[in-house]
Each structure stands twice: as structure tokens, then as C-alpha cells.
C-alpha positions as CSV (number, residue, x, y, z in Angstrom):
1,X,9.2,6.6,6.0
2,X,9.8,9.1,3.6
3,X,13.0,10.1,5.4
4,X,14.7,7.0,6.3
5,X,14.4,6.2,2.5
6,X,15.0,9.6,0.8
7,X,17.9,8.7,-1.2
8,X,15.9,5.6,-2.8
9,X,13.1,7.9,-3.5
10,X,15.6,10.8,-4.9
11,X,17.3,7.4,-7.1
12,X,13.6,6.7,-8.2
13,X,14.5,3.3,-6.9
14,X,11.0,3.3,-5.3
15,X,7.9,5.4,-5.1
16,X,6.3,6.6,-1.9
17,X,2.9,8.1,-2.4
18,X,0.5,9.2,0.7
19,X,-3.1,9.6,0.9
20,X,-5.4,10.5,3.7
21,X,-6.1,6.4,4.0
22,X,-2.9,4.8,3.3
23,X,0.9,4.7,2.1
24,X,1.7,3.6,-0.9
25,X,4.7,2.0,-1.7
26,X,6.1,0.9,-4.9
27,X,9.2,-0.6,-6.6
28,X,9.1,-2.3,-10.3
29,X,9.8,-5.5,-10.4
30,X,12.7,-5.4,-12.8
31,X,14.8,-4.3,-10.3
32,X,13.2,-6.9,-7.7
33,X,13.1,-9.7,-10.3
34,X,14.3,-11.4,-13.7
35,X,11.5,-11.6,-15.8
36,X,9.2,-14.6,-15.2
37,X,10.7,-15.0,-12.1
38,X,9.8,-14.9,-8.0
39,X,13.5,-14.9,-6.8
40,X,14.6,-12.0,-5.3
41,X,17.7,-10.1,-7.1
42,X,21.3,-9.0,-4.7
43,X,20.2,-5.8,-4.9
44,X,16.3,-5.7,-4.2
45,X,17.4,-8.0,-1.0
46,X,19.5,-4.5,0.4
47,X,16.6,-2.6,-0.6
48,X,13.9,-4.4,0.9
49,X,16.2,-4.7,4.2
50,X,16.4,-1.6,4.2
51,X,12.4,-0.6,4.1
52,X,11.6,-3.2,6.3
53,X,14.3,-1.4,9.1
54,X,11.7,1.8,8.3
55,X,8.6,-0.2,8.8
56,X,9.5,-2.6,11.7
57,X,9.0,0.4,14.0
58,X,5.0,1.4,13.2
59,X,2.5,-1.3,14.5
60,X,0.4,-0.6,11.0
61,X,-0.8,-3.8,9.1
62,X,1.1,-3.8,5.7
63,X,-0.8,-5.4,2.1
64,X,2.1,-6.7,-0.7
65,X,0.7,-6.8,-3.9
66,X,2.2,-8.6,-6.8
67,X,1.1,-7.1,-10.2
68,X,2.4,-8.7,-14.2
69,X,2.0,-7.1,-17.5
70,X,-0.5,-8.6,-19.7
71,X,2.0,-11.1,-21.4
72,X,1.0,-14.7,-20.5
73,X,3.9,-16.4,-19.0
74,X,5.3,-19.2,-20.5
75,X,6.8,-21.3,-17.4
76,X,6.5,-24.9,-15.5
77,X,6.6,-22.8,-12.3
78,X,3.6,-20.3,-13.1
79,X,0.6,-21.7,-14.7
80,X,-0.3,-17.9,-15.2
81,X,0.5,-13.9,-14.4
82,X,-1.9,-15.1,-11.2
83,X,0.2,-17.4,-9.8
84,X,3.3,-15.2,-10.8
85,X,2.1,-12.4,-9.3
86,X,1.2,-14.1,-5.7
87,X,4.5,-15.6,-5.8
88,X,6.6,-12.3,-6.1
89,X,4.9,-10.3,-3.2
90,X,5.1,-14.1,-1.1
91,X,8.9,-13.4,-2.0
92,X,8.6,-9.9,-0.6
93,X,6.7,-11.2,2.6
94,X,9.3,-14.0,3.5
95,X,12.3,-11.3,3.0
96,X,10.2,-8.2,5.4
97,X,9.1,-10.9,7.8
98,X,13.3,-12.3,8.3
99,X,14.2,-8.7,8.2
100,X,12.2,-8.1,11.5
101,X,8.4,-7.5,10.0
102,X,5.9,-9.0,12.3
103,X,4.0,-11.6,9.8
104,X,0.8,-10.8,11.7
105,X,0.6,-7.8,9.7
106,X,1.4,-8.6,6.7
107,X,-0.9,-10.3,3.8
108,X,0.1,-11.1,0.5
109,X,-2.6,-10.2,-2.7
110,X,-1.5,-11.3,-6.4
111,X,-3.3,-9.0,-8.8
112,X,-2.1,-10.2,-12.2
113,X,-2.6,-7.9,-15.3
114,X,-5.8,-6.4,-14.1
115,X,-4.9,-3.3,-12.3
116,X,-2.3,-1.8,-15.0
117,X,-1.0,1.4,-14.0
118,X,0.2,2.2,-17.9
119,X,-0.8,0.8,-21.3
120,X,0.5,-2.9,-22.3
121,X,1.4,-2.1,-25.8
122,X,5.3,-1.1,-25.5
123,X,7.3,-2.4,-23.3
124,X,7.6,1.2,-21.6
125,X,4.5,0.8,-20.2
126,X,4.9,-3.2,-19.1
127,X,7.4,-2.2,-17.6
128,X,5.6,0.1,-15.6
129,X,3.2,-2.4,-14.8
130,X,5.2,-5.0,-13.5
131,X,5.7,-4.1,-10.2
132,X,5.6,-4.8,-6.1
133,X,3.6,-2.3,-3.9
134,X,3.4,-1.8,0.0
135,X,0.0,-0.7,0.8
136,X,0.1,0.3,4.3
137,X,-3.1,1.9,6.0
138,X,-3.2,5.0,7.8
139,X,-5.0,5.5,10.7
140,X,-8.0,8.2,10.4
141,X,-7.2,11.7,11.3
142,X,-8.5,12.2,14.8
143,X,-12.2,13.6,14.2
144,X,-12.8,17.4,15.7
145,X,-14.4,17.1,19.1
146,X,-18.6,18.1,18.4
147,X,-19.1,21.3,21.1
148,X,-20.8,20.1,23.9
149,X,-24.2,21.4,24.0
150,X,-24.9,24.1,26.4
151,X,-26.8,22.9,29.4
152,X,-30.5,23.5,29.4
153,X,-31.3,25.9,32.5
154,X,-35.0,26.2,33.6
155,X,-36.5,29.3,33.4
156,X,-38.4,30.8,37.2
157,X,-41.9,29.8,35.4
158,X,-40.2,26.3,34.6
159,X,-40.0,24.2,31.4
160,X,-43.4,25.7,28.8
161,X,-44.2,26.5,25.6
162,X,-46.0,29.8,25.2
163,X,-47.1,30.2,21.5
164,X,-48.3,34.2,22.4
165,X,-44.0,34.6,23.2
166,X,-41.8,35.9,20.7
167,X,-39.5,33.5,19.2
């Protein structure tokens, strides 16, 4: 992943982090979106094309989360950040699954305010808050193989306990 989109990570278009339990990517949603809004900008469309053509090949399930800044929305469309924040990874759902993404693993999850990544006081750290991420699972490590145990061989006077032996 990480090399099929190196020069968006390089642009700091998007973020890829990895952990031993999942990928992690994000892009902020002021390059996906207008503000208060779930349609997807020119650009994000090319962008998102683009990482879907990287994540079309793995068979790993993938979770879009949609998260807002703490500023209610004032909008007929979205009663609330909730409702904004389901519709923009929906957006981002729809666009992966025409760009080749099987929708049977994807799920969309909007977050709202409540998992800020910065502060809400400037608009620095809204900004950093408003955002789309890719949470894709890894598969566990493959655990070491246990030693198989030795096979227990009987000794000539047979399976016993004798307390008076040395241990």
C-alpha cells in the first residue's frame, strides 16, 4: 500500500499508519469535502481511485470512518456532525465500491466529534479533526510453532515412581 501510494504520502495528501492489528488510513476531509458537505470534490475522486486500485487486490475487510469537528452543523441535509459524519464515509464507500472495492468488505461508521485527534479550539486543530480514515485489519502474525514434546520412552522396570531415586 505504502508503495503504490508513496507520492501521496510524500504530498502528505494522506496518512498511512501500521500497527501490528491494522492499517490505518487517513485523508482530511477538506481535501475530500466543502465544509458541511458529503459530496466528493474532483480531486478526492482521483485520489480515492487511486487507493481503491491499491486495495482491490488484498481480500482484507476495510472500516470508513467519517469524523467532524465539534462545531454543530447548521444544514437541512444533516440534522447533526452524526449524520454528517456517516454520510461522508457512505460517500467514500459508494466511490471504493464503483472503483472495483468488493462492498462485502466494506462498512461504513460515522463517529462525529467524539474521537478528536487534536484540540477544537482553533481551527488548526478542526481541521485536523475533520477527516476520512481507512481502517483495514491485519491478519495476526503467524504464532511460533510450541516444540513438540519429546516422546515419553519407558524405562526396562516400566512406568514408577521411586521416592528413594534421586531426582
Amino acid at each position: 500500500l505504502n508503495a503504490a501510494l508513496s507520492d501521496l504520502i510524500d504530498a502528505k495528501v494522506i496518512v498511512v499508519r501500521q500497527s501490528s492489528y491494522s492499517i490505518e488510513v487517513e485523508i482530511q476531509t477538506d481535501l475530500l469535502f466543502s465544509s458541511g458537505q458529503a459530496k466528493l470534490s474532483i480531486p478526492a475522486q482521483d485520489i480515492l481511485v487511486r487507493l481503491a486500485d491499491a486495495l482491490k487486490k488484498f481480500p482484507n475487510p476495510i472500516r470508513v470512518e467519517g469524523h467532524t469537528d465539534n462545531v454543530p452543523i447548521r444544514s437541512s441535509e444533516f440534522l447533526s456532525n452524526w449524520e454528517l459524519s456517516a454520510a461522508r464515509a457512505a460517500t467514500v464507500v459508494h466511490l471504493l465500491m464503483r472503483a472495483g472495492v468488493s462492498p462485502q468488505r466494506m462498512s461504513v461508521i460515522g463517529l462525529s466529534e467524539y474521537r478528536p485527534v487534536a484540540d477544537n479550539n482553533d481551527e488548526k486543530g478542526r481541521n485536523r479533526n475533520r477527516r476520512v480514515q481507512l481502517i483495514i485489519p491485519t491478519p495476526p502474525a503467524e504464532p511460533v510453532p510450541k516444540p513438540k514434546p519429546k516422546p515419553v520412552v519407558p524405562s526396562p522396570e516400566g512406568l514408577t515412581h521411586d521416592s528413594k531415586k534421586p531426582h
